[in-house]
mmCIF file of C-alpha atoms in Angstrom:
data_model
loop_
_atom_site.group_PDB
_atom_site.id
_atom_site.type_symbol
_atom_site.label_atom_id
_atom_site.label_comp_id
_atom_site.label_asym_id
_atom_site.label_seq_id
_atom_site.Cartn_x
_atom_site.Cartn_y
_atom_site.Cartn_z
ATOM 1 C CA MET A 789 -22.814 102.458 -165.664
ATOM 2 C CA TYR A 790 -20.959 105.740 -165.156
ATOM 3 C CA ILE A 791 -20.726 106.275 -161.385
ATOM 4 C CA ILE A 792 -20.944 109.871 -160.170
ATOM 5 C CA GLY A 793 -20.489 110.572 -156.480
ATOM 6 C CA LYS A 794 -22.847 112.720 -154.451
ATOM 7 C CA ASP A 795 -21.920 116.404 -154.351
ATOM 8 C CA GLU A 796 -23.089 117.573 -150.935
ATOM 9 C CA ARG A 797 -22.079 121.190 -151.449
ATOM 10 C CA LEU A 798 -23.907 121.348 -154.771
ATOM 11 C CA GLU A 799 -26.986 119.895 -153.093
ATOM 12 C CA LYS A 800 -26.919 122.699 -150.501
ATOM 13 C CA VAL A 801 -26.348 125.381 -153.131
ATOM 14 C CA LEU A 802 -29.193 124.122 -155.317
ATOM 15 C CA GLY A 803 -31.445 123.981 -152.267
ATOM 16 C CA ILE A 804 -30.795 127.701 -151.791
ATOM 17 C CA VAL A 805 -31.399 128.338 -155.513
ATOM 18 C CA VAL A 806 -34.786 126.623 -155.227
ATOM 19 C CA GLU A 807 -35.796 128.774 -152.254
ATOM 20 C CA ILE A 808 -34.675 131.977 -153.989
ATOM 21 C CA LEU A 809 -36.716 131.124 -157.084
ATOM 22 C CA LYS A 810 -39.772 130.151 -155.032
ATOM 23 C CA LYS A 811 -39.749 133.364 -153.005
ATOM 24 C CA GLY A 812 -38.597 135.680 -155.781
ATOM 25 C CA LYS A 813 -36.595 137.639 -153.239
ATOM 26 C CA ILE A 814 -33.641 137.478 -150.845
ATOM 27 C CA SER A 815 -33.658 138.547 -147.220
ATOM 28 C CA CYS A 816 -30.472 140.078 -145.848
ATOM 29 C CA ASN A 817 -30.870 137.970 -142.736
ATOM 30 C CA GLU A 818 -30.563 134.745 -144.789
ATOM 31 C CA TYR A 819 -27.885 136.195 -147.065
ATOM 32 C CA LEU A 820 -25.591 137.231 -144.218
ATOM 33 C CA ARG A 821 -26.146 134.017 -142.270
ATOM 34 C CA GLU A 822 -24.961 131.769 -145.134
ATOM 35 C CA LYS A 823 -23.027 134.247 -147.249
ATOM 36 C CA ASP A 824 -20.570 131.765 -148.815
ATOM 37 C CA LEU A 825 -23.268 129.358 -150.019
ATOM 38 C CA MET A 826 -25.574 132.241 -150.912
ATOM 39 C CA GLN A 827 -22.973 133.850 -153.171
ATOM 40 C CA GLU A 828 -22.446 130.573 -154.989
ATOM 41 C CA ALA A 829 -26.204 130.154 -155.417
ATOM 42 C CA LEU A 830 -26.461 133.684 -156.798
ATOM 43 C CA SER A 831 -23.673 132.936 -159.288
ATOM 44 C CA PHE A 832 -25.748 130.009 -160.610
ATOM 45 C CA LEU A 833 -28.580 132.468 -161.237
ATOM 46 C CA GLY A 834 -26.364 135.252 -162.571
ATOM 47 C CA ILE A 835 -27.423 137.873 -160.035
ATOM 48 C CA ARG A 836 -25.423 140.140 -157.770
ATOM 49 C CA GLY A 837 -25.503 139.976 -154.004
ATOM 50 C CA PRO A 838 -27.597 142.492 -152.066
ATOM 51 C CA SER A 839 -25.795 145.445 -150.486
ATOM 52 C CA CYS A 840 -27.218 144.756 -147.049
ATOM 53 C CA LYS A 841 -27.088 147.540 -144.484
ATOM 54 C CA GLU A 842 -29.574 145.950 -142.108
ATOM 55 C CA GLU A 843 -30.605 142.334 -141.583
ATOM 56 C CA THR A 844 -34.271 143.257 -141.950
ATOM 57 C CA GLU A 845 -33.856 144.374 -145.579
ATOM 58 C CA THR A 846 -35.340 142.333 -148.424
ATOM 59 C CA TYR A 847 -34.421 142.536 -152.113
ATOM 60 C CA HIS A 848 -36.608 141.345 -154.967
ATOM 61 C CA LEU A 849 -34.735 139.525 -157.740
ATOM 62 C CA ASP A 850 -35.357 142.273 -160.287
ATOM 63 C CA GLN A 851 -33.529 144.690 -157.969
ATOM 64 C CA LEU A 852 -30.482 142.406 -158.181
ATOM 65 C CA GLY A 853 -30.416 142.261 -161.998
ATOM 66 C CA PHE A 854 -32.106 138.883 -162.388
ATOM 67 C CA PHE A 855 -32.727 139.245 -166.122
ATOM 68 C CA ASP A 856 -29.790 141.541 -166.941
ATOM 69 C CA ASP A 857 -27.894 138.636 -168.551
ATOM 70 C CA ILE A 858 -30.585 138.289 -171.196
ATOM 71 C CA SER A 859 -29.785 141.333 -173.322
ATOM 72 C CA PRO A 860 -29.425 140.403 -177.001
ATOM 73 C CA SER A 861 -27.921 142.725 -179.592
ATOM 74 C CA ARG A 862 -30.976 144.376 -181.144
ATOM 75 C CA LEU A 863 -29.416 144.821 -184.593
ATOM 76 C CA ARG A 864 -27.219 141.700 -184.320
ATOM 77 C CA VAL A 865 -23.850 143.465 -184.564
ATOM 78 C CA PHE A 866 -21.068 141.752 -182.599
ATOM 79 C CA SER A 867 -17.507 142.737 -181.768
ATOM 80 C CA SER A 868 -16.219 139.133 -181.863
ATOM 81 C CA THR A 869 -17.276 135.620 -182.790
ATOM 82 C CA GLU A 870 -17.456 134.816 -179.082
ATOM 83 C CA GLU A 871 -20.032 137.597 -178.665
ATOM 84 C CA LEU A 872 -21.895 136.065 -181.602
ATOM 85 C CA LEU A 873 -22.673 133.224 -179.214
ATOM 86 C CA TYR A 874 -23.676 134.695 -175.876
ATOM 87 C CA LYS A 875 -24.920 138.096 -177.036
ATOM 88 C CA ASN A 876 -27.172 136.438 -179.592
ATOM 89 C CA TRP A 877 -29.232 134.673 -176.918
ATOM 90 C CA PRO A 878 -32.115 133.957 -176.482
ATOM 91 C CA THR A 879 -32.275 131.251 -179.109
ATOM 92 C CA PRO A 880 -35.613 131.433 -180.968
ATOM 93 C CA LEU A 881 -38.878 130.031 -179.651
ATOM 94 C CA VAL A 882 -41.208 129.219 -182.544
ATOM 95 C CA LEU A 883 -44.757 127.884 -182.782
ATOM 96 C CA LEU A 884 -44.968 124.631 -184.749
ATOM 97 C CA ARG A 885 -48.272 125.203 -186.516
ATOM 98 C CA SER A 886 -48.487 121.764 -188.114
ATOM 99 C CA LEU A 887 -48.506 120.161 -184.661
ATOM 100 C CA SER A 888 -50.701 122.668 -182.852
ATOM 101 C CA ASN A 889 -54.462 122.867 -182.482
ATOM 102 C CA HIS A 890 -56.952 124.789 -180.368
ATOM 103 C CA ASN A 891 -56.162 122.726 -177.255
ATOM 104 C CA LEU A 892 -52.438 122.075 -177.624
ATOM 105 C CA ARG A 893 -49.930 124.620 -178.855
ATOM 106 C CA VAL A 894 -46.488 123.221 -179.551
ATOM 107 C CA TRP A 895 -43.385 125.406 -179.477
ATOM 108 C CA ALA A 896 -39.765 124.573 -180.292
ATOM 109 C CA LYS A 897 -36.721 126.270 -178.773
ATOM 110 C CA LEU A 898 -34.167 126.124 -181.565
ATOM 111 C CA GLU A 899 -30.751 125.494 -180.059
ATOM 112 C CA PHE A 900 -29.177 124.982 -183.478
ATOM 113 C CA PHE A 901 -29.099 128.777 -183.770
ATOM 114 C CA ASN A 902 -25.934 128.628 -181.648
ATOM 115 C CA PRO A 903 -23.109 129.309 -184.137
ATOM 116 C CA PHE A 904 -20.235 126.904 -183.424
ATOM 117 C CA SER A 905 -21.714 123.404 -183.165
ATOM 118 C CA MET A 906 -25.201 124.444 -184.234
ATOM 119 C CA SER A 907 -26.344 122.901 -180.974
ATOM 120 C CA VAL A 908 -27.152 123.441 -177.320
ATOM 121 C CA LYS A 909 -23.597 122.318 -176.523
ATOM 122 C CA ASP A 910 -22.179 125.722 -177.456
ATOM 123 C CA ARG A 911 -23.582 126.917 -174.160
ATOM 124 C CA ILE A 912 -21.688 124.423 -172.015
ATOM 125 C CA GLY A 913 -18.503 124.641 -174.092
ATOM 126 C CA TRP A 914 -18.432 128.400 -173.538
ATOM 127 C CA SER A 915 -19.321 128.101 -169.861
ATOM 128 C CA MET A 916 -16.745 125.410 -169.066
ATOM 129 C CA ILE A 917 -13.866 127.164 -170.852
ATOM 130 C CA THR A 918 -14.777 130.628 -169.535
ATOM 131 C CA ASP A 919 -15.099 129.439 -165.934
ATOM 132 C CA TYR A 920 -11.902 127.388 -166.182
ATOM 133 C CA LEU A 921 -9.787 130.248 -167.553
ATOM 134 C CA ALA A 922 -11.228 132.696 -165.015
ATOM 135 C CA LYS A 923 -10.162 130.378 -162.204
ATOM 136 C CA TYR A 924 -6.835 128.980 -163.430
ATOM 137 C CA ASN A 925 -5.683 130.783 -166.622
ATOM 138 C CA ASN A 926 -3.900 127.549 -167.556
ATOM 139 C CA ARG A 927 -3.018 127.087 -171.254
ATOM 140 C CA ALA A 928 -2.906 123.270 -171.134
ATOM 141 C CA VAL A 929 -4.468 121.101 -173.848
ATOM 142 C CA LEU A 930 -8.186 120.453 -173.271
ATOM 143 C CA TYR A 931 -9.297 116.799 -173.265
ATOM 144 C CA GLU A 932 -12.918 115.723 -173.713
ATOM 145 C CA ALA A 933 -15.035 112.667 -174.461
ATOM 146 C CA THR A 934 -17.740 113.689 -176.919
ATOM 147 C CA SER A 935 -20.220 112.351 -179.429
ATOM 148 C CA THR A 936 -19.618 115.441 -181.631
ATOM 149 C CA ASN A 937 -21.414 118.590 -180.488
ATOM 150 C CA THR A 938 -19.489 119.353 -177.300
ATOM 151 C CA GLY A 939 -16.299 118.648 -179.223
ATOM 152 C CA MET A 940 -17.247 121.145 -181.915
ATOM 153 C CA ALA A 941 -18.151 123.781 -179.326
ATOM 154 C CA LEU A 942 -14.955 123.292 -177.324
ATOM 155 C CA THR A 943 -12.769 123.306 -180.434
ATOM 156 C CA ALA A 944 -14.323 126.505 -181.770
ATOM 157 C CA LEU A 945 -13.993 128.303 -178.451
ATOM 158 C CA ALA A 946 -10.490 126.930 -177.883
ATOM 159 C CA ASN A 947 -9.504 128.360 -181.275
ATOM 160 C CA ILE A 948 -10.823 131.752 -180.197
ATOM 161 C CA LYS A 949 -8.922 131.518 -176.887
ATOM 162 C CA GLY A 950 -5.707 130.157 -178.428
ATOM 163 C CA LEU A 951 -5.997 126.687 -176.867
ATOM 164 C CA LYS A 952 -5.570 123.157 -178.248
ATOM 165 C CA VAL A 953 -8.135 120.359 -177.973
ATOM 166 C CA LYS A 954 -7.858 116.571 -177.934
ATOM 167 C CA LEU A 955 -11.163 114.752 -178.449
ATOM 168 C CA PHE A 956 -12.243 111.136 -177.958
ATOM 169 C CA LEU A 957 -15.259 109.762 -179.847
ATOM 170 C CA PRO A 958 -17.186 106.467 -179.522
ATOM 171 C CA TYR A 959 -16.968 104.164 -182.548
ATOM 172 C CA THR A 960 -20.774 104.179 -182.952
ATOM 173 C CA ILE A 961 -21.206 107.756 -184.158
ATOM 174 C CA GLN A 962 -21.180 109.067 -187.724
ATOM 175 C CA LYS A 963 -17.919 109.268 -189.716
ATOM 176 C CA ALA A 964 -18.608 112.886 -190.630
ATOM 177 C CA SER A 965 -17.738 113.908 -187.071
ATOM 178 C CA ASP A 966 -14.039 113.114 -187.548
ATOM 179 C CA ILE A 967 -13.900 115.270 -190.665
ATOM 180 C CA ILE A 968 -15.724 118.217 -189.106
ATOM 181 C CA LEU A 969 -13.636 118.177 -185.932
ATOM 182 C CA ARG A 970 -10.320 117.833 -187.789
ATOM 183 C CA ILE A 971 -11.216 120.692 -190.127
ATOM 184 C CA MET A 972 -11.850 122.781 -187.029
ATOM 185 C CA GLY A 973 -8.388 121.889 -185.723
ATOM 186 C CA ALA A 974 -9.000 119.270 -183.040
ATOM 187 C CA GLU A 975 -6.919 116.145 -182.547
ATOM 188 C CA VAL A 976 -9.430 113.290 -182.823
ATOM 189 C CA GLN A 977 -9.227 109.716 -181.593
ATOM 190 C CA ARG A 978 -11.871 106.976 -181.910
ATOM 191 C CA VAL A 979 -12.503 104.676 -178.941
ATOM 192 C CA GLN A 980 -13.855 101.132 -179.298
ATOM 193 C CA LYS A 981 -16.767 101.752 -176.956
ATOM 194 C CA SER A 982 -20.358 102.566 -177.881
ATOM 195 C CA LEU A 983 -21.157 105.309 -175.351
ATOM 196 C CA THR A 984 -19.143 108.387 -174.457
ATOM 197 C CA VAL A 985 -19.604 107.833 -170.727
ATOM 198 C CA GLU A 986 -17.968 104.404 -170.987
ATOM 199 C CA PHE A 987 -14.534 105.970 -171.440
ATOM 200 C CA VAL A 988 -14.762 109.241 -169.494
ATOM 201 C CA GLY A 989 -12.546 107.729 -166.783
ATOM 202 C CA ASP A 990 -9.931 106.754 -169.376
ATOM 203 C CA VAL A 991 -9.876 110.300 -170.764
ATOM 204 C CA ASP A 992 -9.495 111.671 -167.250
ATOM 205 C CA GLU A 993 -6.490 109.443 -166.528
ATOM 206 C CA LEU A 994 -4.861 110.216 -169.882
ATOM 207 C CA ALA A 995 -5.264 113.969 -169.382
ATOM 208 C CA LYS A 996 -3.550 113.722 -165.991
ATOM 209 C CA ARG A 997 -0.676 111.636 -167.418
ATOM 210 C CA GLU A 998 -0.104 113.988 -170.332
ATOM 211 C CA GLY A 999 -0.502 117.228 -168.383
ATOM 212 C CA GLY A 1000 -3.798 118.158 -170.012
ATOM 213 C CA ILE A 1001 -7.084 119.402 -168.583
ATOM 214 C CA HIS A 1002 -10.229 117.282 -168.685
ATOM 215 C CA LEU A 1003 -13.199 119.669 -168.479
ATOM 216 C CA ASN A 1004 -15.670 116.731 -168.305
ATOM 217 C CA GLN A 1005 -19.090 117.871 -169.460
ATOM 218 C CA PHE A 1006 -20.722 115.061 -167.447
ATOM 219 C CA GLU A 1007 -19.612 116.373 -164.046
ATOM 220 C CA ASN A 1008 -18.602 120.001 -164.577
ATOM 221 C CA ASN A 1009 -21.126 122.207 -162.759
ATOM 222 C CA SER A 1010 -20.525 124.946 -165.335
ATOM 223 C CA ASN A 1011 -22.844 122.809 -167.479
ATOM 224 C CA LEU A 1012 -25.825 123.107 -165.144
ATOM 225 C CA LYS A 1013 -24.917 126.692 -164.299
ATOM 226 C CA VAL A 1014 -25.080 128.051 -167.851
ATOM 227 C CA HIS A 1015 -28.522 126.535 -168.346
ATOM 228 C CA LEU A 1016 -29.855 127.995 -165.100
ATOM 229 C CA ARG A 1017 -28.311 131.390 -165.742
ATOM 230 C CA TYR A 1018 -29.263 131.660 -169.398
ATOM 231 C CA THR A 1019 -31.359 128.904 -171.007
ATOM 232 C CA ALA A 1020 -34.021 128.741 -168.292
ATOM 233 C CA LYS A 1021 -34.287 132.504 -167.807
ATOM 234 C CA GLU A 1022 -34.487 133.013 -171.582
ATOM 235 C CA LEU A 1023 -37.376 130.602 -171.842
ATOM 236 C CA ASP A 1024 -39.129 132.228 -168.888
ATOM 237 C CA LEU A 1025 -38.970 135.625 -170.608
ATOM 238 C CA GLN A 1026 -40.091 134.130 -173.930
ATOM 239 C CA VAL A 1027 -43.051 132.421 -172.268
ATOM 240 C CA ARG A 1028 -44.059 135.763 -170.768
ATOM 241 C CA GLU A 1029 -43.574 137.587 -174.076
ATOM 242 C CA ALA A 1030 -45.888 135.162 -175.887
ATOM 243 C CA SER A 1031 -48.377 134.981 -172.958
ATOM 244 C CA LEU A 1032 -48.159 131.206 -172.947
ATOM 245 C CA LYS A 1033 -50.079 128.911 -170.638
ATOM 246 C CA LEU A 1034 -47.025 126.712 -170.134
ATOM 247 C CA ARG A 1035 -47.965 123.147 -169.247
ATOM 248 C CA GLY A 1036 -44.842 121.218 -170.096
ATOM 249 C CA ILE A 1037 -41.239 121.156 -171.270
ATOM 250 C CA ILE A 1038 -39.796 118.192 -173.160
ATOM 251 C CA GLY A 1039 -36.074 117.646 -173.680
ATOM 252 C CA GLY A 1040 -33.524 114.932 -174.292
ATOM 253 C CA VAL A 1041 -31.437 113.329 -171.562
ATOM 254 C CA GLY A 1042 -27.740 113.658 -172.443
ATOM 255 C CA THR A 1043 -25.449 114.975 -169.741
ATOM 256 C CA SER A 1044 -28.739 115.977 -168.022
ATOM 257 C CA GLY A 1045 -27.551 119.601 -167.781
ATOM 258 C CA HIS A 1046 -30.221 121.520 -169.684
ATOM 259 C CA LEU A 1047 -33.172 119.337 -168.678
ATOM 260 C CA SER A 1048 -32.188 119.446 -164.992
ATOM 261 C CA ALA A 1049 -31.767 123.227 -165.080
ATOM 262 C CA LEU A 1050 -35.125 123.741 -166.764
ATOM 263 C CA SER A 1051 -36.850 121.465 -164.263
ATOM 264 C CA LEU A 1052 -35.222 123.124 -161.258
ATOM 265 C CA TYR A 1053 -36.047 126.614 -162.519
ATOM 266 C CA PHE A 1054 -39.624 126.169 -163.694
ATOM 267 C CA LYS A 1055 -40.777 123.858 -160.917
ATOM 268 C CA SER A 1056 -39.272 126.175 -158.309
ATOM 269 C CA LYS A 1057 -41.020 129.234 -159.769
ATOM 270 C CA TYR A 1058 -44.274 127.684 -160.966
ATOM 271 C CA GLY A 1059 -44.590 124.378 -159.112
ATOM 272 C CA ASP A 1060 -46.020 121.227 -160.667
ATOM 273 C CA ASN A 1061 -48.179 123.307 -162.987
ATOM 274 C CA VAL A 1062 -45.260 122.829 -165.382
ATOM 275 C CA LYS A 1063 -44.422 119.205 -166.159
ATOM 276 C CA VAL A 1064 -40.960 118.222 -167.351
ATOM 277 C CA TYR A 1065 -40.462 115.156 -169.544
ATOM 278 C CA GLY A 1066 -37.305 113.498 -170.841
ATOM 279 C CA ALA A 1067 -36.460 111.450 -173.933
ATOM 280 C CA GLN A 1068 -33.965 108.579 -173.764
ATOM 281 C CA PRO A 1069 -32.968 105.873 -176.296
ATOM 282 C CA ALA A 1070 -34.885 102.623 -175.982
ATOM 283 C CA PRO A 1071 -32.734 99.648 -174.873
ATOM 284 C CA GLY A 1072 -30.389 98.581 -177.666
ATOM 285 C CA ASN A 1073 -30.819 101.832 -179.609
ATOM 286 C CA VAL A 1074 -28.275 104.590 -180.240
ATOM 287 C CA ILE A 1075 -29.441 108.187 -180.674
ATOM 288 C CA PRO A 1076 -26.519 110.639 -180.826
ATOM 289 C CA GLY A 1077 -26.575 113.187 -178.021
ATOM 290 C CA ILE A 1078 -28.863 111.361 -175.612
ATOM 291 C CA ARG A 1079 -28.519 108.244 -173.468
ATOM 292 C CA ARG A 1080 -30.329 106.168 -170.890
ATOM 293 C CA VAL A 1081 -30.713 107.499 -167.358
ATOM 294 C CA GLU A 1082 -29.169 104.401 -165.766
ATOM 295 C CA THR A 1083 -25.856 105.049 -167.565
ATOM 296 C CA GLY A 1084 -25.164 107.745 -164.956
ATOM 297 C CA MET A 1085 -26.504 111.291 -164.626
ATOM 298 C CA LYS A 1086 -25.188 113.872 -162.175
ATOM 299 C CA TRP A 1087 -27.811 116.609 -162.025
ATOM 300 C CA LEU A 1088 -31.008 114.588 -162.438
ATOM 301 C CA HIS A 1089 -30.590 113.486 -158.808
ATOM 302 C CA TYR A 1090 -31.279 117.030 -157.580
ATOM 303 C CA VAL A 1091 -34.459 117.737 -159.569
ATOM 304 C CA LYS A 1092 -37.835 116.236 -160.418
ATOM 305 C CA ILE A 1093 -38.448 114.873 -163.902
ATOM 306 C CA ASP A 1094 -42.078 113.820 -164.265
ATOM 307 C CA LYS A 1095 -41.421 111.025 -166.742
ATOM 308 C CA VAL A 1096 -38.663 109.747 -169.030
ATOM 309 C CA LEU A 1097 -39.864 107.930 -172.148
ATOM 310 C CA ASP A 1098 -38.064 105.451 -174.411
ATOM 311 C CA VAL A 1099 -37.612 106.287 -178.085
ATOM 312 C CA THR A 1100 -36.194 104.024 -180.803
ATOM 313 C CA SER A 1101 -33.679 105.219 -183.380
ATOM 314 C CA SER A 1102 -36.280 104.790 -186.124
ATOM 315 C CA GLU A 1103 -38.842 106.857 -184.235
ATOM 316 C CA ALA A 1104 -36.309 109.653 -183.764
ATOM 317 C CA ILE A 1105 -35.401 109.666 -187.469
ATOM 318 C CA GLU A 1106 -39.048 109.515 -188.565
ATOM 319 C CA GLN A 1107 -40.012 112.466 -186.399
ATOM 320 C CA ALA A 1108 -36.991 114.495 -187.528
ATOM 321 C CA ILE A 1109 -38.052 113.888 -191.135
ATOM 322 C CA ARG A 1110 -41.617 114.838 -190.227
ATOM 323 C CA ILE A 1111 -40.446 118.200 -188.859
ATOM 324 C CA ALA A 1112 -38.404 118.827 -192.014
ATOM 325 C CA ARG A 1113 -41.379 118.048 -194.257
ATOM 326 C CA SER A 1114 -44.023 119.891 -192.244
ATOM 327 C CA GLU A 1115 -42.156 122.853 -190.749
ATOM 328 C CA GLY A 1116 -39.119 123.213 -193.022
ATOM 329 C CA LEU A 1117 -36.655 122.707 -190.158
ATOM 330 C CA PHE A 1118 -33.851 120.180 -190.669
ATOM 331 C CA VAL A 1119 -33.367 119.037 -187.079
ATOM 332 C CA GLY A 1120 -31.080 116.419 -185.565
ATOM 333 C CA LEU A 1121 -31.913 113.002 -184.176
ATOM 334 C CA SER A 1122 -32.155 114.107 -180.548
ATOM 335 C CA SER A 1123 -34.727 116.680 -181.683
ATOM 336 C CA GLY A 1124 -36.568 113.856 -183.406
ATOM 337 C CA ALA A 1125 -36.481 111.919 -180.134
ATOM 338 C CA VAL A 1126 -37.977 114.900 -178.278
ATOM 339 C CA MET A 1127 -40.689 115.128 -180.922
ATOM 340 C CA ALA A 1128 -41.395 111.391 -180.618
ATOM 341 C CA THR A 1129 -41.712 111.784 -176.842
ATOM 342 C CA PHE A 1130 -44.276 114.544 -177.301
ATOM 343 C CA GLU A 1131 -46.285 112.319 -179.637
ATOM 344 C CA LYS A 1132 -46.233 109.427 -177.147
ATOM 345 C CA LEU A 1133 -47.432 111.686 -174.321
ATOM 346 C CA LYS A 1134 -50.169 113.077 -176.543
ATOM 347 C CA LYS A 1135 -51.292 109.605 -177.614
ATOM 348 C CA ASN A 1136 -51.412 108.435 -173.979
ATOM 349 C CA GLY A 1137 -53.619 111.369 -172.974
ATOM 350 C CA ALA A 1138 -50.983 112.758 -170.595
ATOM 351 C CA LEU A 1139 -51.114 116.331 -171.897
ATOM 352 C CA GLN A 1140 -53.479 118.970 -170.544
ATOM 353 C CA GLU A 1141 -54.715 121.863 -172.633
ATOM 354 C CA GLY A 1142 -52.076 124.548 -172.973
ATOM 355 C CA ASP A 1143 -48.622 125.279 -174.354
ATOM 356 C CA TYR A 1144 -45.715 122.831 -174.576
ATOM 357 C CA VAL A 1145 -42.094 123.688 -175.279
ATOM 358 C CA LEU A 1146 -39.874 121.156 -177.037
ATOM 359 C CA ILE A 1147 -36.122 121.718 -176.766
ATOM 360 C CA PHE A 1148 -34.592 120.973 -180.180
ATOM 361 C CA PRO A 1149 -30.875 120.493 -179.350
ATOM 362 C CA ASP A 1150 -29.241 120.543 -182.764
ATOM 363 C CA HIS A 1151 -29.284 120.686 -186.554
ATOM 364 C CA GLY A 1152 -29.592 117.650 -188.812
ATOM 365 C CA PHE A 1153 -26.563 118.135 -191.085
ATOM 366 C CA LYS A 1154 -24.256 115.968 -188.917
ATOM 367 C CA TYR A 1155 -26.518 112.930 -189.273
ATOM 368 C CA ILE A 1156 -26.656 112.532 -193.043
ATOM 369 C CA GLU A 1157 -25.329 108.963 -192.741
ATOM 370 C CA GLN A 1158 -28.158 107.896 -190.426
ATOM 371 C CA PHE A 1159 -30.776 109.583 -192.612
ATOM 372 C CA ALA A 1160 -29.294 107.973 -195.747
ATOM 373 C CA THR A 1161 -29.344 104.496 -194.183
ATOM 374 C CA TYR A 1162 -32.946 104.961 -193.054
ATOM 375 C CA LEU A 1163 -34.087 106.143 -196.489
ATOM 376 C CA GLU A 1164 -32.338 103.204 -198.202
ATOM 377 C CA GLU A 1165 -33.959 100.710 -195.829
ATOM 378 C CA THR A 1166 -37.360 102.317 -196.335
ATOM 379 C CA LYS A 1167 -36.897 102.155 -200.098
ATOM 380 C CA ARG A 1168 -36.051 98.435 -199.942
ATOM 381 C CA GLN A 1169 -39.049 97.690 -197.725
ATOM 382 C CA ASP A 1170 -41.348 99.551 -200.113
ATOM 383 C CA GLY A 1171 -40.048 97.396 -202.939
#
């Protein structure tokens, strides 16, 4: 198990975030009384502080630029490849017609539209590097334990910023990852452990010894922050745009960053009318990008997840193939796991009538080896 200590300051800040989202406004009395914590909470939401002249004043979130961050380039023209990432948000939300009926409408948020890793991890790579450079402006080598996607995102953004990256991968993931990451310019080292979190401490110690910087996606609050500030607000606007009757959000449990942010945001604003479900690998199964809750999650402790369901590797692959053959989208294995979780909830009668959003974290191209093995085994079984 990866042990993560309690972050008391973060707990206080997130408590303020919850209250702000519930009320939809900020009173100057509260803002001035706890200004330090308030400013940090506002930074998580990407809004400016009120210009209070009197304690009795109240500001609604729209007055403070709540949705100003979500301003995509209308004609998709960008002045840099970095802008191609954050000025191209929101990522698409699309109705999956083959899975929808009159009672249940199933939507997918396609995180593989992010350009560098073709995954949700571009968001945290950008956030961690941007926040780090803004605070320290240190040009040291970046160290990270990764199962591929975060490594791709960090390497791409490090290239843009003129930084070097040293990555550490578990032996259990696909061989293609080494090739991709080395082509991108990272130094890559395999570790004889099956889960990324099993050697995070080793990477931390090595970075300190060698004068590097370990950003640590598993504990870096820039992870949660980028999903609160962007991913959650994007989805909120998209839900409004499509006039959805949002009943649930389903995502994978990896670092727990995006699922925790979505839960905190939507449950704070809309209460338990919106359920949040997680997908984790069944015991003894490996699904790249997600892991079991008991292996250690930082941000899940501060939010409510209604249920986390087990998914086998085969179920994840089967559902990824199903999406490819029914919707034309070649999604990754964690997306297949999210899809499998939806199907289990549907089969168990846990879903009310309405709209459900599935977070599809990445593209399927990195997992050709797993798909090939599955197809060969299926062929043998079929005779």
